[in-house]
PDB file of C-alpha atoms in Angstrom:
ATOM      1  CA  LYS A   1     -89.925 273.233  35.487  1.00 96.00           C
ATOM      2  CA  LEU A   2     -89.108 269.557  35.436  1.00 97.00           C
ATOM      3  CA  LEU A   3     -91.707 266.784  35.195  1.00 98.00           C
ATOM      4  CA  VAL A   4     -90.450 263.518  36.718  1.00 98.00           C
ATOM      5  CA  VAL A   5     -91.993 260.134  35.865  1.00 97.00           C
ATOM      6  CA  PRO A   6     -90.039 257.638  37.997  1.00 95.00           C
ATOM      7  CA  VAL A   7     -89.828 253.848  38.232  1.00 93.00           C
ATOM      8  CA  GLU A   8     -90.508 252.284  41.625  1.00 88.00           C
ATOM      9  CA  GLY A   9     -87.985 250.376  43.724  1.00 82.00           C
ATOM     10  CA  SER A  10     -84.230 250.911  43.730  1.00 82.00           C
ATOM     11  CA  HIS A  11     -84.608 252.916  40.503  1.00 86.00           C
ATOM     12  CA  TRP A  12     -86.334 255.632  42.528  1.00 91.00           C
ATOM     13  CA  LEU A  13     -83.864 255.665  45.430  1.00 88.00           C
ATOM     14  CA  SER A  14     -80.985 256.980  43.336  1.00 87.00           C
ATOM     15  CA  MET A  15     -83.240 259.330  41.349  1.00 92.00           C
ATOM     16  CA  ARG A  16     -84.437 260.889  44.617  1.00 92.00           C
ATOM     17  CA  GLU A  17     -80.834 261.915  45.363  1.00 87.00           C
ATOM     18  CA  LEU A  18     -80.717 263.677  41.996  1.00 90.00           C
ATOM     19  CA  LEU A  19     -84.013 265.496  42.629  1.00 94.00           C
ATOM     20  CA  ASP A  20     -82.789 266.778  45.994  1.00 92.00           C
ATOM     21  CA  THR A  21     -79.770 268.308  44.251  1.00 91.00           C
ATOM     22  CA  LEU A  22     -81.867 269.810  41.450  1.00 94.00           C
ATOM     23  CA  HIS A  23     -84.129 271.423  44.049  1.00 95.00           C
ATOM     24  CA  LYS A  24     -81.112 273.013  45.760  1.00 94.00           C
ATOM     25  CA  LYS A  25     -80.095 274.466  42.382  1.00 95.00           C
ATOM     26  CA  GLY A  26     -83.467 276.195  42.054  1.00 95.00           C
ATOM     27  CA  HIS A  27     -85.339 273.870  39.712  1.00 96.00           C
ATOM     28  CA  GLU A  28     -89.066 273.347  40.183  1.00 96.00           C
ATOM     29  CA  VAL A  29     -89.713 269.594  40.295  1.00 97.00           C
ATOM     30  CA  VAL A  30     -93.059 267.791  39.986  1.00 98.00           C
ATOM     31  CA  VAL A  31     -93.172 264.006  40.491  1.00 98.00           C
ATOM     32  CA  VAL A  32     -96.141 261.903  39.309  1.00 97.00           C
ATOM     33  CA  ALA A  33     -96.616 258.543  41.048  1.00 95.00           C
ATOM     34  CA  PRO A  34     -99.402 256.061  41.825  1.00 94.00           C
ATOM     35  CA  GLU A  35    -101.144 256.236  45.190  1.00 93.00           C
ATOM     36  CA  VAL A  36     -99.782 252.782  46.051  1.00 90.00           C
ATOM     37  CA  THR A  37     -95.961 252.825  46.183  1.00 89.00           C
ATOM     38  CA  MET A  38     -93.065 251.184  47.985  1.00 86.00           C
ATOM     39  CA  HIS A  39     -90.505 253.994  48.174  1.00 88.00           C
ATOM     40  CA  ILE A  40     -91.909 257.007  46.307  1.00 93.00           C
ATOM     41  CA  LYS A  41     -93.108 259.266  49.114  1.00 92.00           C
ATOM     42  CA  PRO A  42     -93.802 263.021  49.396  1.00 93.00           C
ATOM     43  CA  SER A  43     -90.827 265.288  50.047  1.00 93.00           C
ATOM     44  CA  LYS A  44     -90.097 268.968  50.697  1.00 93.00           C
ATOM     45  CA  THR A  45     -87.856 269.041  47.627  1.00 94.00           C
ATOM     46  CA  PHE A  46     -90.603 268.367  45.060  1.00 96.00           C
ATOM     47  CA  VAL A  47     -94.349 268.580  44.422  1.00 96.00           C
ATOM     48  CA  MET A  48     -95.954 265.142  44.244  1.00 96.00           C
ATOM     49  CA  LYS A  49     -99.039 264.383  42.151  1.00 97.00           C
ATOM     50  CA  THR A  50    -100.670 260.977  42.676  1.00 96.00           C
ATOM     51  CA  TYR A  51    -103.312 258.995  40.822  1.00 95.00           C
ATOM     52  CA  PRO A  52    -105.403 255.939  41.835  1.00 94.00           C
ATOM     53  CA  VAL A  53    -104.515 252.375  40.783  1.00 91.00           C
ATOM     54  CA  PRO A  54    -106.605 249.175  41.121  1.00 87.00           C
ATOM     55  CA  PHE A  55    -104.383 247.157  43.468  1.00 83.00           C
ATOM     56  CA  THR A  56    -103.354 247.114  47.125  1.00 83.00           C
ATOM     57  CA  GLN A  57    -100.054 247.735  48.893  1.00 81.00           C
ATOM     58  CA  GLU A  58     -99.806 244.003  49.650  1.00 83.00           C
ATOM     59  CA  GLU A  59    -100.119 243.110  45.962  1.00 80.00           C
ATOM     60  CA  MET A  60     -97.443 245.661  45.052  1.00 81.00           C
ATOM     61  CA  ASP A  61     -95.068 244.314  47.723  1.00 79.00           C
ATOM     62  CA  GLU A  62     -95.574 240.747  46.516  1.00 79.00           C
ATOM     63  CA  VAL A  63     -94.662 241.655  42.919  1.00 77.00           C
ATOM     64  CA  PHE A  64     -91.443 243.358  44.017  1.00 75.00           C
ATOM     65  CA  LYS A  65     -90.507 240.479  46.292  1.00 78.00           C
ATOM     66  CA  GLY A  66     -90.872 238.009  43.431  1.00 72.00           C
ATOM     67  CA  SER A  67     -88.942 240.236  41.015  1.00 71.00           C
ATOM     68  CA  VAL A  68     -85.968 240.370  43.374  1.00 73.00           C
ATOM     69  CA  GLN A  69     -85.964 236.690  44.350  1.00 73.00           C
ATOM     70  CA  ILE A  70     -85.889 235.510  40.736  1.00 72.00           C
ATOM     71  CA  PHE A  71     -82.331 236.839  40.299  1.00 70.00           C
ATOM     72  CA  PHE A  72     -81.054 234.621  43.126  1.00 77.00           C
ATOM     73  CA  GLN A  73     -82.728 231.470  41.853  1.00 74.00           C
ATOM     74  CA  GLU A  74     -80.413 228.539  41.202  1.00 79.00           C
ATOM     75  CA  GLY A  75     -80.863 225.553  38.932  1.00 79.00           C
ATOM     76  CA  PRO A  76     -80.602 224.645  35.231  1.00 81.00           C
ATOM     77  CA  PHE A  77     -80.345 227.528  32.757  1.00 73.00           C
ATOM     78  CA  LEU A  78     -83.570 226.654  30.891  1.00 75.00           C
ATOM     79  CA  GLU A  79     -85.510 226.372  34.146  1.00 79.00           C
ATOM     80  CA  ARG A  80     -84.309 229.824  35.219  1.00 76.00           C
ATOM     81  CA  VAL A  81     -85.264 231.313  31.830  1.00 74.00           C
ATOM     82  CA  ILE A  82     -88.815 229.930  32.147  1.00 78.00           C
ATOM     83  CA  SER A  83     -89.109 231.308  35.712  1.00 78.00           C
ATOM     84  CA  GLN A  84     -87.866 234.721  34.579  1.00 74.00           C
ATOM     85  CA  TYR A  85     -90.366 234.674  31.718  1.00 74.00           C
ATOM     86  CA  GLN A  86     -93.273 233.947  34.080  1.00 77.00           C
ATOM     87  CA  GLN A  87     -92.166 236.581  36.601  1.00 75.00           C
ATOM     88  CA  ALA A  88     -91.641 239.140  33.825  1.00 73.00           C
ATOM     89  CA  LYS A  89     -95.216 238.618  32.640  1.00 75.00           C
ATOM     90  CA  LYS A  90     -96.562 239.060  36.170  1.00 77.00           C
ATOM     91  CA  SER A  91     -94.515 242.152  37.003  1.00 78.00           C
ATOM     92  CA  SER A  92     -95.065 243.743  33.609  1.00 79.00           C
ATOM     93  CA  ALA A  93     -98.843 243.433  33.944  1.00 83.00           C
ATOM     94  CA  VAL A  94     -98.797 245.412  37.209  1.00 85.00           C
ATOM     95  CA  PHE A  95     -96.560 248.188  35.873  1.00 88.00           C
ATOM     96  CA  LEU A  96     -98.510 248.382  32.626  1.00 91.00           C
ATOM     97  CA  ASP A  97    -101.643 248.867  34.733  1.00 92.00           C
ATOM     98  CA  ILE A  98     -99.920 251.731  36.572  1.00 93.00           C
ATOM     99  CA  CYS A  99     -98.988 253.417  33.288  1.00 95.00           C
ATOM    100  CA  THR A 100    -102.461 252.929  31.816  1.00 96.00           C
ATOM    101  CA  HIS A 101    -104.075 254.616  34.807  1.00 96.00           C
ATOM    102  CA  LEU A 102    -101.645 257.523  34.562  1.00 96.00           C
ATOM    103  CA  ILE A 103    -102.108 258.400  30.908  1.00 96.00           C
ATOM    104  CA  HIS A 104    -105.900 257.863  31.036  1.00 96.00           C
ATOM    105  CA  ASN A 105    -106.323 260.041  34.138  1.00 96.00           C
ATOM    106  CA  LYS A 106    -107.855 263.026  32.332  1.00 96.00           C
ATOM    107  CA  GLU A 107    -107.661 265.408  35.303  1.00 96.00           C
ATOM    108  CA  LEU A 108    -103.967 264.742  35.915  1.00 97.00           C
ATOM    109  CA  MET A 109    -103.042 264.833  32.223  1.00 97.00           C
ATOM    110  CA  LYS A 110    -104.855 268.165  31.866  1.00 97.00           C
ATOM    111  CA  TYR A 111    -102.790 269.532  34.765  1.00 97.00           C
ATOM    112  CA  LEU A 112     -99.564 268.319  33.116  1.00 97.00           C
ATOM    113  CA  GLU A 113    -100.559 269.906  29.793  1.00 96.00           C
ATOM    114  CA  GLU A 114    -101.387 273.264  31.402  1.00 97.00           C
ATOM    115  CA  THR A 115     -98.278 273.446  33.620  1.00 95.00           C
ATOM    116  CA  LYS A 116     -95.956 273.995  30.646  1.00 94.00           C
ATOM    117  CA  PHE A 117     -92.947 271.971  31.762  1.00 97.00           C
ATOM    118  CA  ASP A 118     -89.536 272.454  30.180  1.00 98.00           C
ATOM    119  CA  ALA A 119     -88.499 268.789  30.124  1.00 97.00           C
ATOM    120  CA  VAL A 120     -89.293 265.287  31.365  1.00 98.00           C
ATOM    121  CA  LEU A 121     -86.873 263.333  33.548  1.00 98.00           C
ATOM    122  CA  THR A 122     -87.624 259.631  33.574  1.00 97.00           C
ATOM    123  CA  ASP A 123     -86.144 256.184  33.981  1.00 95.00           C
ATOM    124  CA  PRO A 124     -86.685 254.390  30.645  1.00 94.00           C
ATOM    125  CA  PHE A 125     -86.584 250.940  32.284  1.00 91.00           C
ATOM    126  CA  LEU A 126     -90.368 251.233  32.024  1.00 90.00           C
ATOM    127  CA  PRO A 127     -91.390 253.577  29.189  1.00 93.00           C
ATOM    128  CA  CYS A 128     -94.349 255.387  30.753  1.00 95.00           C
ATOM    129  CA  GLY A 129     -92.344 258.606  31.055  1.00 96.00           C
ATOM    130  CA  GLN A 130     -91.470 258.427  27.356  1.00 96.00           C
ATOM    131  CA  ILE A 131     -95.160 258.124  26.424  1.00 97.00           C
ATOM    132  CA  VAL A 132     -95.995 261.168  28.566  1.00 97.00           C
ATOM    133  CA  ALA A 133     -93.096 263.154  27.061  1.00 97.00           C
ATOM    134  CA  GLU A 134     -94.281 262.348  23.548  1.00 97.00           C
ATOM    135  CA  HIS A 135     -97.841 263.372  24.396  1.00 97.00           C
ATOM    136  CA  LEU A 136     -96.649 266.691  25.875  1.00 97.00           C
ATOM    137  CA  SER A 137     -94.074 267.225  23.063  1.00 97.00           C
ATOM    138  CA  LEU A 138     -91.297 267.763  25.613  1.00 97.00           C
ATOM    139  CA  PRO A 139     -87.589 266.911  25.467  1.00 97.00           C
ATOM    140  CA  SER A 140     -86.687 264.021  27.737  1.00 97.00           C
ATOM    141  CA  VAL A 141     -83.701 263.128  29.888  1.00 97.00           C
ATOM    142  CA  TYR A 142     -83.175 259.452  30.765  1.00 97.00           C
ATOM    143  CA  PHE A 143     -81.638 258.429  34.075  1.00 95.00           C
ATOM    144  CA  LEU A 144     -80.624 254.769  34.178  1.00 92.00           C
ATOM    145  CA  GLN A 145     -77.981 252.136  34.750  1.00 86.00           C
ATOM    146  CA  GLN A 146     -78.965 249.670  32.073  1.00 84.00           C
ATOM    147  CA  MET A 147     -82.016 248.270  30.307  1.00 87.00           C
ATOM    148  CA  PRO A 148     -83.095 244.698  29.623  1.00 83.00           C
ATOM    149  CA  CYS A 149     -81.799 243.246  26.355  1.00 84.00           C
ATOM    150  CA  GLY A 150     -79.475 246.204  25.803  1.00 86.00           C
ATOM    151  CA  LEU A 151     -82.320 248.264  24.341  1.00 91.00           C
ATOM    152  CA  GLN A 152     -80.444 251.498  25.059  1.00 92.00           C
ATOM    153  CA  TYR A 153     -77.803 250.409  22.531  1.00 91.00           C
ATOM    154  CA  GLN A 154     -80.355 249.417  19.901  1.00 91.00           C
ATOM    155  CA  ALA A 155     -82.204 252.705  20.311  1.00 93.00           C
ATOM    156  CA  THR A 156     -79.052 254.809  19.944  1.00 94.00           C
ATOM    157  CA  GLN A 157     -77.482 252.556  17.281  1.00 93.00           C
ATOM    158  CA  CYS A 158     -74.524 252.088  19.588  1.00 92.00           C
ATOM    159  CA  PRO A 159     -72.203 249.110  18.877  1.00 91.00           C
ATOM    160  CA  ASN A 160     -72.906 246.196  21.216  1.00 88.00           C
ATOM    161  CA  PRO A 161     -71.219 243.126  19.629  1.00 87.00           C
ATOM    162  CA  LEU A 162     -71.709 239.723  21.255  1.00 86.00           C
ATOM    163  CA  SER A 163     -68.114 238.845  20.412  1.00 86.00           C
ATOM    164  CA  TYR A 164     -66.712 241.536  22.696  1.00 86.00           C
ATOM    165  CA  VAL A 165     -69.404 242.714  25.157  1.00 86.00           C
ATOM    166  CA  PRO A 166     -70.204 240.126  27.876  1.00 87.00           C
ATOM    167  CA  ARG A 167     -73.913 239.746  28.666  1.00 84.00           C
ATOM    168  CA  ALA A 168     -75.369 239.894  32.168  1.00 76.00           C
ATOM    169  CA  PHE A 169     -74.972 236.806  34.398  1.00 75.00           C
ATOM    170  CA  THR A 170     -72.364 235.174  32.119  1.00 85.00           C
ATOM    171  CA  ASP A 171     -69.380 235.992  34.405  1.00 87.00           C
ATOM    172  CA  LEU A 172     -67.352 236.543  31.218  1.00 90.00           C
ATOM    173  CA  THR A 173     -64.813 239.284  30.504  1.00 87.00           C
ATOM    174  CA  ASP A 174     -64.268 241.300  27.333  1.00 83.00           C
ATOM    175  CA  HIS A 175     -61.555 238.807  26.284  1.00 88.00           C
ATOM    176  CA  MET A 176     -63.365 235.584  25.306  1.00 92.00           C
ATOM    177  CA  THR A 177     -62.407 232.317  23.687  1.00 94.00           C
ATOM    178  CA  PHE A 178     -64.555 230.959  20.865  1.00 95.00           C
ATOM    179  CA  LEU A 179     -66.569 228.741  23.233  1.00 95.00           C
ATOM    180  CA  GLN A 180     -67.079 231.634  25.630  1.00 95.00           C
ATOM    181  CA  ARG A 181     -68.450 233.729  22.764  1.00 94.00           C
ATOM    182  CA  VAL A 182     -70.850 230.881  21.988  1.00 94.00           C
ATOM    183  CA  LYS A 183     -71.929 230.920  25.648  1.00 93.00           C
ATOM    184  CA  ASN A 184     -72.382 234.697  25.452  1.00 92.00           C
ATOM    185  CA  MET A 185     -74.664 234.299  22.443  1.00 91.00           C
ATOM    186  CA  ILE A 186     -76.712 231.545  24.111  1.00 89.00           C
ATOM    187  CA  TYR A 187     -77.313 233.781  27.145  1.00 85.00           C
ATOM    188  CA  HIS A 188     -78.477 236.522  24.783  1.00 86.00           C
ATOM    189  CA  ILE A 189     -81.098 234.385  22.975  1.00 84.00           C
ATOM    190  CA  PRO A 190     -83.846 234.674  25.679  1.00 78.00           C
ATOM    191  CA  ASN A 191     -83.723 238.465  25.264  1.00 77.00           C
ATOM    192  CA  PHE A 192     -85.543 238.150  21.956  1.00 75.00           C
ATOM    193  CA  PHE A 193     -88.765 236.981  23.624  1.00 76.00           C
ATOM    194  CA  LEU A 194     -88.348 238.213  27.222  1.00 75.00           C
ATOM    195  CA  CYS A 195     -88.261 241.840  26.090  1.00 82.00           C
ATOM    196  CA  ASP A 196     -91.266 241.359  23.842  1.00 83.00           C
ATOM    197  CA  VAL A 197     -93.221 240.119  26.853  1.00 77.00           C
ATOM    198  CA  ILE A 198     -92.270 243.214  28.857  1.00 81.00           C
ATOM    199  CA  TYR A 199     -92.329 245.951  26.244  1.00 90.00           C
ATOM    200  CA  GLN A 200     -94.728 245.034  23.423  1.00 91.00           C
ATOM    201  CA  PRO A 201     -97.783 245.907  25.589  1.00 92.00           C
ATOM    202  CA  TYR A 202     -96.264 249.373  26.165  1.00 93.00           C
ATOM    203  CA  ALA A 203     -95.829 249.852  22.417  1.00 95.00           C
ATOM    204  CA  GLU A 204     -99.493 248.939  21.920  1.00 95.00           C
ATOM    205  CA  LEU A 205    -100.555 251.263  24.754  1.00 96.00           C
ATOM    206  CA  ALA A 206     -98.477 254.130  23.305  1.00 97.00           C
ATOM    207  CA  SER A 207     -99.859 253.550  19.804  1.00 97.00           C
ATOM    208  CA  GLU A 208    -103.412 253.663  21.101  1.00 97.00           C
ATOM    209  CA  PHE A 209    -102.825 256.748  23.284  1.00 97.00           C
ATOM    210  CA  LEU A 210    -100.725 258.760  20.808  1.00 96.00           C
ATOM    211  CA  LYS A 211    -102.958 257.674  17.904  1.00 96.00           C
ATOM    212  CA  ARG A 212    -100.071 256.565  15.683  1.00 96.00           C
ATOM    213  CA  GLU A 213     -97.991 253.437  15.263  1.00 96.00           C
ATOM    214  CA  VAL A 214     -95.193 253.424  17.865  1.00 94.00           C
ATOM    215  CA  THR A 215     -92.547 250.826  18.753  1.00 94.00           C
ATOM    216  CA  MET A 216     -90.502 250.607  21.927  1.00 94.00           C
ATOM    217  CA  LEU A 217     -87.397 251.723  20.056  1.00 94.00           C
ATOM    218  CA  ASP A 218     -89.309 254.694  18.608  1.00 95.00           C
ATOM    219  CA  LEU A 219     -90.024 255.843  22.168  1.00 95.00           C
ATOM    220  CA  LEU A 220     -86.453 255.363  23.375  1.00 95.00           C
ATOM    221  CA  ARG A 221     -84.972 257.230  20.407  1.00 95.00           C
ATOM    222  CA  GLN A 222     -86.632 260.466  21.555  1.00 93.00           C
ATOM    223  CA  ALA A 223     -84.159 260.959  24.432  1.00 95.00           C
ATOM    224  CA  SER A 224     -82.114 264.146  24.345  1.00 96.00           C
ATOM    225  CA  ILE A 225     -79.661 262.925  26.978  1.00 96.00           C
ATOM    226  CA  TRP A 226     -78.954 259.500  28.481  1.00 96.00           C
ATOM    227  CA  LEU A 227     -77.535 259.918  32.003  1.00 94.00           C
ATOM    228  CA  MET A 228     -75.844 256.538  32.508  1.00 92.00           C
ATOM    229  CA  LYS A 229     -75.080 255.391  36.051  1.00 89.00           C
ATOM    230  CA  LEU A 230     -71.924 253.671  34.838  1.00 85.00           C
ATOM    231  CA  ASP A 231     -68.229 254.027  35.484  1.00 83.00           C
ATOM    232  CA  PHE A 232     -65.534 252.299  33.440  1.00 82.00           C
ATOM    233  CA  VAL A 233     -63.652 251.691  36.686  1.00 81.00           C
ATOM    234  CA  PHE A 234     -66.302 249.049  37.468  1.00 77.00           C
ATOM    235  CA  GLN A 235     -67.720 248.180  34.024  1.00 78.00           C
ATOM    236  CA  PHE A 236     -65.869 247.077  30.903  1.00 78.00           C
ATOM    237  CA  PRO A 237     -65.008 250.014  28.620  1.00 81.00           C
ATOM    238  CA  ARG A 238     -67.278 250.022  25.576  1.00 82.00           C
ATOM    239  CA  PRO A 239     -68.484 252.353  22.791  1.00 86.00           C
ATOM    240  CA  LEU A 240     -70.945 255.111  23.728  1.00 90.00           C
ATOM    241  CA  MET A 241     -72.908 257.627  21.669  1.00 93.00           C
ATOM    242  CA  PRO A 242     -72.391 261.413  22.064  1.00 94.00           C
ATOM    243  CA  ASN A 243     -75.616 261.922  24.058  1.00 95.00           C
ATOM    244  CA  MET A 244     -74.741 259.153  26.563  1.00 94.00           C
ATOM    245  CA  VAL A 245     -73.159 260.783  29.601  1.00 93.00           C
ATOM    246  CA  LEU A 246     -71.453 258.668  32.282  1.00 91.00           C
ATOM    247  CA  ILE A 247     -72.332 259.961  35.764  1.00 87.00           C
ATOM    248  CA  SER A 248     -70.665 257.131  37.707  1.00 79.00           C
ATOM    249  CA  GLY A 249     -72.495 255.081  40.328  1.00 67.00           C
ATOM    250  CA  VAL A 250     -75.136 257.213  42.032  1.00 63.00           C
ATOM    251  CA  ASN A 251     -75.724 255.441  45.325  1.00 59.00           C
ATOM    252  CA  CYS A 252     -79.115 254.792  46.890  1.00 54.00           C
ATOM    253  CA  ALA A 253     -77.914 256.228  50.238  1.00 57.00           C
ATOM    254  CA  TYR A 254     -74.868 257.950  51.639  1.00 61.00           C
ATOM    255  CA  LYS A 255     -73.366 256.665  54.878  1.00 67.00           C
ATOM    256  CA  LYS A 256     -70.338 257.905  56.762  1.00 74.00           C
ATOM    257  CA  LEU A 257     -67.736 255.239  57.392  1.00 71.00           C
ATOM    258  CA  ASN A 258     -66.503 254.818  60.967  1.00 79.00           C
ATOM    259  CA  GLN A 259     -62.809 254.922  61.799  1.00 74.00           C
TER     260      GLN A 259
END
């Protein structure tokens, strides 16, 4: 019995492919999702449990639209950082609200406790699944491509040196001159406060719900397996920890090519 706590958007589209395959192999899959969603819809391959949230479909769509557009914004570096900071605060507030209404839904949480699942499958990009797994004392499997600020490497104590690992949006390779390494470090600086904006509220929510002091890294460290949607054919080779398993690029949809 597998409990699935997904993340909305493109994160869900590739996870849905995985759930279809797990169903064919005989696993019993239960997905928990808010009543207002973009892509997470009922399916014959899993049982879906929903819970109410205090916003409309239009508000959800607007948040996702803004989150996508921010990555295509042009202009000075500092201006883009400020815009990303503002959008991160807005998006994070909505997703935090979703998580809060999940873990404080007593009827649903009672059902999850009584069902006796074997494990939790979740996307750690937003740590609601980790909080649920901790509450239920279940092993967790993470399904992801990457996390903001390289948190997956901090949580697993995996080497991630700025001198050799190019950061997102730098267009650098793993062979850098001194000035390029300086650029790589400058691009990394906003991570120190951007990730606090996104994840510190989750740490506070988890601490309050689990009734003990919890940090974001504490939650991430509980993973039994990290299923990484990476392939060193497309990404730069880099160190990995033993419980990080490369599963290549799981596509959002499969299409047959014409002749």
